CSV table of C-alpha atoms in Angstrom, one decimal:
chain,number,residue,atom,x,y,z
A,1315,MET,CA,0.0,0.0,0.0
A,1316,ASN,CA,1.5,3.4,-1.0
A,1317,GLN,CA,1.3,6.6,0.9
A,1318,THR,CA,-1.6,8.0,-1.1
A,1319,GLN,CA,-3.6,4.8,-0.6
A,1320,THR,CA,-2.9,4.9,3.2
A,1321,ILE,CA,-4.0,8.5,3.5
A,1322,ALA,CA,-7.2,7.7,1.5
A,1323,LEU,CA,-7.9,4.8,3.8
A,1324,CYS,CA,-7.5,6.9,7.0
A,1325,GLY,CA,-9.8,9.5,5.4
A,1326,LEU,CA,-12.4,6.9,4.7
A,1327,LEU,CA,-12.4,5.6,8.2
A,1328,ALA,CA,-12.6,9.1,9.6
A,1329,ALA,CA,-15.6,9.7,7.4
A,1330,CYS,CA,-17.3,6.6,8.6
A,1331,ILE,CA,-17.3,7.7,12.2
A,1332,ALA,CA,-17.8,11.5,11.7
A,1333,GLY,CA,-21.1,13.3,12.3
A,1334,PRO,CA,-22.9,15.1,15.0
A,1335,ALA,CA,-22.6,13.1,18.3
A,1336,ASP,CA,-23.5,14.5,21.7
A,1337,ALA,CA,-21.7,12.2,24.1
A,1338,GLN,CA,-22.7,11.3,27.6
A,1339,SER,CA,-21.2,13.4,30.3
A,1340,ARG,CA,-18.7,10.8,31.4
A,1341,PHE,CA,-16.8,7.7,30.4
A,1342,ASP,CA,-17.6,4.4,32.1
A,1343,ILE,CA,-14.4,2.6,33.1
A,1344,GLN,CA,-14.6,-1.2,32.6
A,1345,LEU,CA,-12.1,-3.5,34.3
A,1346,SER,CA,-11.7,-7.2,33.5
A,1347,GLY,CA,-8.9,-9.7,33.6
A,1348,ASP,CA,-7.7,-13.2,34.0
A,1349,ALA,CA,-4.9,-15.2,35.7
A,1350,TYR,CA,-3.7,-18.8,35.7
A,1351,PHE,CA,-1.2,-20.9,37.7
A,1352,GLU,CA,0.1,-24.1,36.0
A,1353,ILE,CA,2.5,-26.9,36.9
A,1354,GLY,CA,3.8,-29.3,34.2
A,1355,LEU,CA,5.4,-32.7,34.0
A,1356,VAL,CA,7.6,-33.5,30.9
A,1357,SER,CA,9.1,-36.7,29.6
A,1358,GLN,CA,11.1,-36.6,26.3
A,1359,THR,CA,13.8,-38.3,24.3
A,1360,ASN,CA,16.3,-35.4,24.3
A,1361,ASP,CA,16.2,-34.7,28.0
A,1362,ARG,CA,20.0,-34.6,28.9
A,1363,ASN,CA,20.4,-32.4,32.0
A,1364,LEU,CA,16.7,-31.2,31.8
A,1365,ARG,CA,14.2,-31.0,34.7
A,1366,SER,CA,11.0,-32.9,34.3
A,1367,THR,CA,8.9,-30.4,36.3
A,1368,GLU,CA,8.3,-26.7,36.3
A,1369,ALA,CA,5.6,-24.1,37.1
A,1370,ARG,CA,4.5,-20.8,35.6
A,1371,ASN,CA,1.8,-18.2,36.1
A,1372,ARG,CA,0.4,-15.1,34.3
A,1373,PHE,CA,-1.9,-12.2,35.2
A,1374,ARG,CA,-3.7,-9.8,32.7
A,1375,LEU,CA,-5.8,-6.7,33.4
A,1376,THR,CA,-7.9,-5.0,30.8
A,1377,VAL,CA,-8.9,-1.3,31.2
A,1378,VAL,CA,-11.6,0.0,28.8
A,1379,PRO,CA,-12.8,3.7,29.1
A,1380,LEU,CA,-16.1,3.6,27.1
A,1381,ALA,CA,-18.7,6.3,26.1
A,1382,LYS,CA,-21.8,6.2,24.0
A,1383,ALA,CA,-23.2,9.1,22.0
A,1384,ASP,CA,-26.9,9.9,21.5
A,1385,ASN,CA,-26.6,8.7,17.9
A,1386,GLY,CA,-25.6,5.2,19.0
A,1387,LEU,CA,-21.9,5.6,18.4
A,1388,GLU,CA,-19.7,3.8,21.0
A,1389,TYR,CA,-16.1,4.9,21.3
A,1390,GLY,CA,-13.2,4.5,23.7
A,1391,ALA,CA,-9.9,2.8,24.2
A,1392,ASN,CA,-8.7,-0.7,25.2
A,1393,LEU,CA,-5.5,-1.4,27.2
A,1394,ARG,CA,-4.4,-4.9,28.3
A,1395,LEU,CA,-1.6,-5.1,30.8
A,1396,ARG,CA,0.3,-8.4,31.3
A,1397,SER,CA,2.4,-9.7,34.1
A,1398,ALA,CA,3.8,-12.6,32.1
A,1399,LEU,CA,7.6,-12.1,31.4
A,1400,GLY,CA,10.3,-14.0,33.2
A,1401,SER,CA,11.9,-10.6,33.9
A,1402,ARG,CA,8.8,-9.6,35.9
A,1403,ALA,CA,8.4,-6.6,33.7
A,1404,VAL,CA,4.8,-5.6,32.8
A,1405,ASP,CA,4.0,-5.3,29.1
A,1406,ILE,CA,0.9,-4.9,26.9
A,1407,ASP,CA,-0.5,-6.8,24.0
A,1408,ARG,CA,-3.5,-4.5,23.3
A,1409,GLY,CA,-3.5,-0.7,23.3
A,1410,TYR,CA,-5.9,0.9,20.8
A,1411,LEU,CA,-8.7,3.4,20.2
A,1412,PHE,CA,-12.0,2.1,18.9
A,1413,SER,CA,-15.4,3.1,17.7
A,1414,SER,CA,-18.4,1.1,16.8
A,1415,GLY,CA,-21.7,1.9,15.2
A,1416,SER,CA,-24.0,1.1,12.2
A,1417,PHE,CA,-20.9,1.4,10.0
A,1418,GLY,CA,-19.1,-1.5,11.8
A,1419,THR,CA,-16.0,-1.3,14.0
A,1420,VAL,CA,-12.7,0.6,13.7
A,1421,ARG,CA,-9.6,0.0,15.8
A,1422,LEU,CA,-6.5,2.2,15.7
A,1423,GLY,CA,-3.4,1.0,17.5
A,1424,VAL,CA,-1.8,-2.2,18.9
A,1425,THR,CA,-4.2,-5.0,18.2
A,1426,PRO,CA,-4.2,-8.4,16.4
A,1427,GLY,CA,-5.7,-8.4,12.9
A,1428,PHE,CA,-9.1,-9.2,11.6
A,1429,ASP,CA,-8.6,-12.9,11.1
A,1430,GLY,CA,-7.4,-13.6,14.6
A,1431,GLU,CA,-9.3,-11.0,16.7
A,1432,ILE,CA,-12.6,-10.9,14.8
A,1433,SER,CA,-13.0,-14.2,12.9
A,1434,HIS,CA,-11.4,-16.6,15.5
A,1435,LEU,CA,-11.7,-15.0,18.9
A,1436,THR,CA,-15.0,-13.1,18.6
A,1437,ASN,CA,-16.9,-15.3,16.1
A,1438,GLY,CA,-15.5,-18.7,17.1
A,1439,THR,CA,-14.2,-20.3,13.9
A,1440,GLY,CA,-11.6,-23.0,13.8
A,1441,ARG,CA,-10.8,-25.7,16.3
A,1442,PRO,CA,-12.6,-25.3,19.6
A,1443,ILE,CA,-10.3,-24.8,22.6
A,1444,ALA,CA,-12.5,-24.2,25.7
A,1445,TYR,CA,-10.3,-26.8,27.5
A,1446,LEU,CA,-7.3,-24.6,27.1
A,1447,PRO,CA,-6.5,-21.4,29.0
A,1448,PHE,CA,-7.9,-18.1,27.6
A,1449,GLY,CA,-7.5,-18.8,23.8
A,1450,LEU,CA,-3.9,-20.1,24.0
A,1451,TYR,CA,-3.8,-22.5,21.1
A,1452,ASP,CA,-0.1,-23.5,21.5
A,1453,HIS,CA,0.0,-23.4,25.3
A,1454,ALA,CA,2.0,-26.6,25.6
A,1455,ALA,CA,4.7,-25.7,23.0
A,1456,ALA,CA,6.8,-23.8,25.5
A,1457,TRP,CA,7.5,-27.1,27.3
A,1458,VAL,CA,9.1,-28.8,24.3
A,1459,GLY,CA,12.4,-26.8,24.4
A,1460,PRO,CA,14.8,-26.6,27.4
A,1461,ALA,CA,13.8,-23.0,28.4
A,1462,GLY,CA,10.5,-22.2,26.7
A,1463,GLY,CA,12.1,-21.6,23.3
A,1464,ALA,CA,14.0,-23.3,20.6
A,1465,GLN,CA,15.9,-26.6,20.8
A,1466,GLY,CA,19.2,-26.2,22.7
A,1467,THR,CA,22.5,-28.0,23.2
A,1468,ASP,CA,23.8,-29.3,26.5
A,1469,PRO,CA,27.0,-27.4,27.3
A,1470,ALA,CA,28.5,-30.3,29.2
A,1471,THR,CA,28.0,-33.0,26.5
A,1472,GLY,CA,27.1,-31.2,23.3
A,1473,ARG,CA,23.9,-33.3,22.9
A,1474,TYR,CA,20.7,-31.8,21.6
A,1475,THR,CA,18.3,-30.9,24.3
A,1476,GLY,CA,14.5,-30.6,23.8
A,1477,GLY,CA,12.7,-30.9,20.5
A,1478,ASP,CA,13.2,-28.8,17.4
A,1479,PHE,CA,9.8,-27.1,17.4
A,1480,ARG,CA,10.0,-23.4,18.5
A,1481,GLY,CA,12.2,-20.9,16.7
A,1482,GLY,CA,13.0,-21.0,13.0
A,1483,VAL,CA,10.9,-19.9,10.1
A,1484,GLY,CA,7.6,-21.0,11.6
A,1485,ASP,CA,7.9,-18.8,14.7
A,1486,ALA,CA,9.3,-15.9,12.7
A,1487,LEU,CA,6.0,-15.8,10.8
A,1488,GLN,CA,3.8,-16.2,13.8
A,1489,PRO,CA,5.3,-14.0,16.5
A,1490,PRO,CA,5.2,-14.5,19.4
A,1491,ALA,CA,3.4,-17.8,18.9
A,1492,THR,CA,4.1,-20.9,16.8
A,1493,LEU,CA,2.6,-22.7,13.9
A,1494,MET,CA,0.1,-24.4,16.3
A,1495,TRP,CA,-1.5,-20.9,16.4
A,1496,PRO,CA,-4.2,-20.9,13.6
A,1497,TRP,CA,-4.2,-17.2,12.8
A,1498,LEU,CA,-2.6,-15.0,10.2
A,1499,ASN,CA,-0.3,-13.6,12.8
A,1500,ALA,CA,2.7,-12.2,10.8
A,1501,ASP,CA,1.6,-8.7,11.6
A,1502,ALA,CA,2.7,-9.4,15.2
A,1503,GLY,CA,-0.2,-7.4,16.7
A,1504,ALA,CA,1.7,-4.2,15.8
A,1505,THR,CA,0.2,-0.7,15.4
A,1506,LYS,CA,-2.4,-0.9,12.7
A,1507,ILE,CA,-5.7,0.2,11.3
A,1508,LEU,CA,-8.4,-2.4,11.5
A,1509,TYR,CA,-12.0,-2.4,10.2
A,1510,ALA,CA,-14.8,-5.0,10.6
A,1511,SER,CA,-18.1,-4.5,8.9
A,1512,PRO,CA,-21.6,-5.1,10.3
A,1513,ARG,CA,-23.0,-8.6,9.6
A,1514,PHE,CA,-25.2,-8.8,6.6
A,1515,ALA,CA,-27.1,-12.1,6.0
A,1516,GLY,CA,-24.6,-13.9,8.1
A,1517,LEU,CA,-21.5,-12.4,6.3
A,1518,GLN,CA,-18.9,-10.1,7.9
A,1519,VAL,CA,-15.9,-8.7,6.0
A,1520,GLY,CA,-12.9,-6.8,7.2
A,1521,GLY,CA,-9.2,-6.1,7.0
A,1522,SER,CA,-6.3,-4.3,8.4
A,1523,TYR,CA,-3.2,-2.3,7.4
A,1524,THR,CA,0.1,-2.5,9.4
A,1525,PRO,CA,2.9,-0.1,8.3
A,1526,ARG,CA,5.5,-2.5,9.8
A,1527,ASN,CA,5.3,-5.4,12.1
A,1528,ASP,CA,8.3,-4.5,14.2
A,1529,SER,CA,6.9,-1.1,15.3
A,1530,SER,CA,4.4,-0.5,18.0
A,1531,ASN,CA,3.1,2.2,20.3
A,1532,THR,CA,5.2,5.4,20.0
A,1533,ASP,CA,8.0,3.8,18.1
A,1534,ILE,CA,8.9,5.5,14.8
A,1535,ASN,CA,10.9,3.4,12.3
A,1536,ARG,CA,11.1,4.7,8.7
A,1537,SER,CA,14.0,2.5,7.6
A,1538,LYS,CA,13.5,0.3,4.6
A,1539,THR,CA,16.1,-2.2,5.8
A,1540,GLY,CA,16.5,-4.0,9.1
A,1541,SER,CA,16.8,-7.7,8.4
A,1542,VAL,CA,20.1,-9.4,9.3
A,1543,PRO,CA,22.5,-9.8,6.4
A,1544,ALA,CA,22.9,-13.4,5.1
A,1545,ALA,CA,20.2,-14.6,7.5
A,1546,GLN,CA,18.3,-17.7,6.4
A,1547,PHE,CA,15.0,-15.9,6.9
A,1548,THR,CA,13.3,-12.8,8.2
A,1549,GLY,CA,10.2,-12.2,10.2
A,1550,ASN,CA,10.2,-8.4,9.5
A,1551,PHE,CA,7.6,-7.1,6.9
A,1552,GLN,CA,6.3,-3.7,5.9
A,1553,ASP,CA,3.0,-2.4,4.4
A,1554,ILE,CA,1.1,-5.5,5.5
A,1555,VAL,CA,-2.4,-5.7,4.1
A,1556,GLU,CA,-5.0,-8.2,5.4
A,1557,VAL,CA,-8.5,-8.9,4.0
A,1558,GLY,CA,-10.9,-11.5,5.3
A,1559,ALA,CA,-14.4,-12.7,5.9
A,1560,ASN,CA,-16.4,-14.9,8.1
A,1561,TYR,CA,-19.9,-16.4,7.7
A,1562,LYS,CA,-22.3,-17.7,10.4
A,1563,THR,CA,-25.5,-19.6,9.8
A,1564,THR,CA,-27.9,-21.8,11.8
A,1565,LEU,CA,-29.7,-24.9,10.4
A,1566,GLY,CA,-32.1,-26.0,13.1
A,1567,PRO,CA,-30.0,-27.1,16.1
A,1568,ILE,CA,-26.8,-26.9,14.1
A,1569,LYS,CA,-24.6,-23.8,14.0
A,1570,ALA,CA,-21.8,-23.3,11.5
A,1571,THR,CA,-19.1,-20.7,11.1
A,1572,LEU,CA,-16.7,-20.4,8.1
A,1573,SER,CA,-13.8,-18.0,7.7
A,1574,ALA,CA,-11.0,-17.2,5.2
A,1575,ALA,CA,-8.4,-14.5,5.0
A,1576,TYR,CA,-5.3,-13.4,3.1
A,1577,MET,CA,-2.3,-11.3,4.2
A,1578,GLY,CA,0.5,-9.8,2.1
A,1579,GLY,CA,3.4,-7.5,2.7
A,1580,LYS,CA,6.9,-6.6,1.6
A,1581,ALA,CA,9.9,-8.2,3.3
A,1582,THR,CA,12.3,-5.8,5.1
A,1583,GLY,CA,15.6,-6.0,3.3
A,1584,SER,CA,19.1,-6.3,4.8
A,1585,GLY,CA,21.0,-3.9,2.5
A,1586,ALA,CA,23.2,-6.8,1.3
A,1587,ALA,CA,23.1,-7.3,-2.5
A,1588,ALA,CA,23.2,-11.1,-2.2
A,1589,ASP,CA,20.1,-11.3,0.0
A,1590,SER,CA,16.6,-11.7,-1.4
A,1591,PHE,CA,14.0,-12.2,1.3
A,1592,ARG,CA,10.6,-13.5,0.0
A,1593,ASP,CA,7.7,-11.1,0.5
A,1594,LEU,CA,4.8,-12.1,2.8
A,1595,ARG,CA,2.1,-14.1,1.3
A,1596,GLY,CA,-0.2,-16.0,3.6
A,1597,TYR,CA,-3.8,-17.4,3.6
A,1598,ILE,CA,-6.0,-19.3,5.9
A,1599,GLY,CA,-9.4,-21.1,5.9
A,1600,GLY,CA,-11.3,-22.3,8.9
A,1601,PHE,CA,-14.6,-23.8,10.0
A,1602,ARG,CA,-16.6,-24.9,13.0
A,1603,VAL,CA,-19.8,-26.8,13.4
A,1604,GLU,CA,-21.7,-27.0,16.7
A,1605,TYR,CA,-24.6,-29.3,17.7
A,1606,GLU,CA,-25.9,-28.9,21.2
A,1607,GLY,CA,-22.8,-29.5,23.4
A,1608,PHE,CA,-20.6,-30.9,20.6
A,1609,SER,CA,-18.3,-28.9,18.3
A,1610,LEU,CA,-15.9,-29.8,15.6
A,1611,GLY,CA,-13.5,-27.3,13.9
A,1612,GLY,CA,-10.3,-27.0,11.9
A,1613,ASP,CA,-8.0,-24.6,10.1
A,1614,TYR,CA,-5.5,-24.7,7.2
A,1615,LEU,CA,-2.8,-22.0,7.2
A,1616,ASN,CA,-0.1,-21.6,4.5
A,1617,TYR,CA,2.6,-18.9,4.2
A,1618,GLY,CA,4.4,-20.4,1.2
A,1619,LYS,CA,8.1,-19.3,1.2
A,1620,SER,CA,7.4,-16.0,3.0
A,1621,GLY,CA,10.4,-14.5,4.6
A,1622,GLN,CA,12.9,-17.0,3.4
A,1623,ASN,CA,16.2,-15.9,1.8
A,1624,ALA,CA,16.3,-17.0,-1.8
A,1625,ARG,CA,20.1,-16.9,-1.7
A,1626,TYR,CA,19.9,-20.3,-0.2
A,1627,ALA,CA,19.0,-23.5,-2.1
A,1628,TYR,CA,16.6,-25.3,0.2
A,1629,THR,CA,13.6,-22.9,0.7
A,1630,ASP,CA,10.2,-24.6,1.1
A,1631,ASP,CA,6.6,-24.0,2.2
A,1632,THR,CA,5.6,-23.2,5.7
A,1633,TRP,CA,2.1,-24.5,6.7
A,1634,THR,CA,-0.1,-26.1,9.3
A,1635,TRP,CA,-3.4,-27.9,9.3
A,1636,GLN,CA,-5.3,-28.8,12.4
A,1637,ILE,CA,-8.6,-30.3,13.6
A,1638,GLY,CA,-10.3,-30.5,17.0
A,1639,ALA,CA,-13.4,-31.6,18.7
A,1640,GLN,CA,-15.0,-30.7,22.0
A,1641,TYR,CA,-17.9,-31.6,24.2
A,1642,VAL,CA,-19.4,-29.3,26.9
A,1643,SER,CA,-21.9,-30.4,29.5
A,1644,GLY,CA,-22.7,-28.2,32.4
A,1645,PRO,CA,-19.5,-27.4,34.3
A,1646,TYR,CA,-17.5,-30.0,32.3
A,1647,VAL,CA,-15.6,-29.7,29.0
A,1648,LEU,CA,-13.6,-32.4,27.2
A,1649,GLY,CA,-11.6,-31.7,24.0
A,1650,ALA,CA,-9.0,-33.2,21.7
A,1651,ALA,CA,-7.0,-32.0,18.7
A,1652,TYR,CA,-4.5,-33.1,16.1
A,1653,ILE,CA,-2.0,-30.5,14.6
A,1654,ARG,CA,0.4,-31.0,11.8
A,1655,THR,CA,3.1,-28.3,11.2
A,1656,GLU,CA,5.9,-28.1,8.6
A,1657,ASP,CA,8.5,-25.6,7.6
A,1658,PRO,CA,11.9,-25.8,5.8
A,1659,GLY,CA,14.0,-25.9,8.9
A,1660,GLN,CA,17.5,-24.9,7.8
A,1661,VAL,CA,17.2,-23.4,4.3
A,1662,ASN,CA,21.0,-23.9,3.8
A,1663,ARG,CA,20.7,-27.7,4.0
A,1664,PRO,CA,18.3,-30.2,2.5
A,1665,GLY,CA,15.3,-31.6,4.4
A,1666,LYS,CA,12.5,-30.0,6.4
A,1667,ARG,CA,11.2,-29.6,10.0
A,1668,THR,CA,7.9,-31.3,10.8
A,1669,ALA,CA,5.8,-31.9,13.9
A,1670,ASN,CA,2.8,-34.1,14.7
A,1671,ILE,CA,0.9,-33.0,17.9
A,1672,TYR,CA,-1.8,-35.0,19.6
A,1673,GLU,CA,-3.7,-33.2,22.3
A,1674,VAL,CA,-6.4,-34.0,24.8
A,1675,GLY,CA,-7.8,-31.8,27.7
A,1676,ALA,CA,-10.5,-31.5,30.2
A,1677,GLY,CA,-11.9,-28.7,32.4
A,1678,TYR,CA,-14.2,-28.2,35.3
A,1679,THR,CA,-15.9,-25.0,36.4
A,1680,VAL,CA,-15.8,-24.9,40.2
A,1681,ALA,CA,-17.6,-21.5,40.6
A,1682,PRO,CA,-18.3,-18.6,38.3
A,1683,GLY,CA,-14.9,-17.4,37.0
A,1684,LEU,CA,-13.0,-20.2,38.6
A,1685,ARG,CA,-11.9,-23.3,36.6
A,1686,LEU,CA,-9.6,-26.3,36.8
A,1687,GLN,CA,-8.0,-27.9,33.8
A,1688,LEU,CA,-5.9,-30.9,32.9
A,1689,GLN,CA,-4.1,-31.3,29.5
A,1690,TYR,CA,-1.9,-33.8,27.8
A,1691,ASP,CA,0.1,-33.2,24.6
A,1692,ARG,CA,2.5,-35.5,22.6
A,1693,PHE,CA,4.9,-33.8,20.2
A,1694,ASP,CA,6.6,-35.9,17.6
A,1695,THR,CA,9.2,-33.5,16.1
A,1696,ARG,CA,11.5,-34.2,13.1
A,1697,SER,CA,14.4,-31.9,12.2
A,1698,ASP,CA,16.8,-31.4,9.3
A,1699,LYS,CA,19.7,-30.4,11.7
A,1700,ALA,CA,22.9,-32.3,11.4
A,1701,VAL,CA,23.3,-35.6,13.2
A,1702,THR,CA,26.8,-36.2,14.6
A,1703,VAL,CA,28.3,-38.6,17.1
A,1704,ALA,CA,28.7,-35.8,19.6
A,1705,SER,CA,25.2,-34.2,19.1
A,1706,GLY,CA,23.1,-37.2,18.6
A,1707,SER,CA,19.8,-36.9,16.7
A,1708,PRO,CA,17.7,-33.7,16.9
A,1709,ASP,CA,14.5,-35.7,16.5
A,1710,ASP,CA,12.4,-35.9,19.6
A,1711,ARG,CA,9.2,-37.2,21.2
A,1712,THR,CA,7.9,-35.1,24.1
A,1713,HIS,CA,5.1,-36.0,26.5
A,1714,VAL,CA,3.6,-33.0,28.4
A,1715,VAL,CA,1.1,-33.1,31.2
A,1716,LEU,CA,-0.2,-29.8,32.5
A,1717,ALA,CA,-2.5,-29.1,35.5
A,1718,ARG,CA,-3.8,-25.5,36.0
A,1719,THR,CA,-6.1,-23.2,37.9
A,1720,LEU,CA,-7.7,-20.3,36.1
A,1721,LEU,CA,-9.5,-17.2,37.3
A,1722,ALA,CA,-11.5,-14.8,35.0
A,1723,PHE,CA,-13.3,-11.7,36.2
């Protein structure tokens, strides 16, 4: 999207929300939030000098100043604070202005895009995950590596530790998540303009524009370069445009939701003449069918060779497909899913990186806002990393059992 198109889009959005509007005399301040505590047990093939147990917790607080004008226009802001980092620093993953009315909804600021925030979270397409904590599709992935991230190497023996799942091309395209996350997430929830239309005959359309996915809040970054020279891939993109739609219908006792979206953008260069990072091109399709307490859903996400450096010979597609089922009865929920992910791994050597994930989970609501959950995941990961006598094989099988308490208010 060029500068003229961007200015025109901003003007169009301003026109949508303009008009006489006598607001109420004050804003209402809405507070909500959630927290969890979790303990995990891990058994895996590459477990040299790794603990089998750990625990973690997180707290989020959402603050929404909200006003409503006499003409029906709702407007305000949304800020979500998180106490989640190992450093104990507080950060945010939402911080935007919004307005809603007969024209639809507009968001301006730090927010996920239309496909994730509107089609998946708000309208419930894709695999159902009520047995997982607060919409975290890839919650178990952090337990596969030695320290919540990519596969490591034991400093004492040189052996691979953990599975080769996090990090690499897949995570670069889905920051800060993994390919288990069934959204178009390459915009990284950075500062953007988002629009979602009203629903007409079951159909809702929308889209977003993100100037660059490595710039949020008050940051100003006008550089056309920024990727690391000679890197195998980049996750930095500029002028990211997303368009999508979702459709909801009811056939007697059966409810169905469909969604699809496309995201494209220009890869940030490195300034090195030999580098040629592929531009962003991603698409997704999802569905969910519900019948009384049963639900079945799935997604297919494909980024092609987005972000990969064409100076290397072994680029390949990055994709995932996943399917899940769930049953809810009173305070109880049972769910299961299968997820397949694939990316090129090391683009400077032949082969690819794959994972097959099998997941089951259960939940029980103790009281309003208070839940208990139990989850099991098996990760079968295959890597194209080198196998040596010293390192052993990077391939791994990981069993993860998680028990948690959740609070939502």
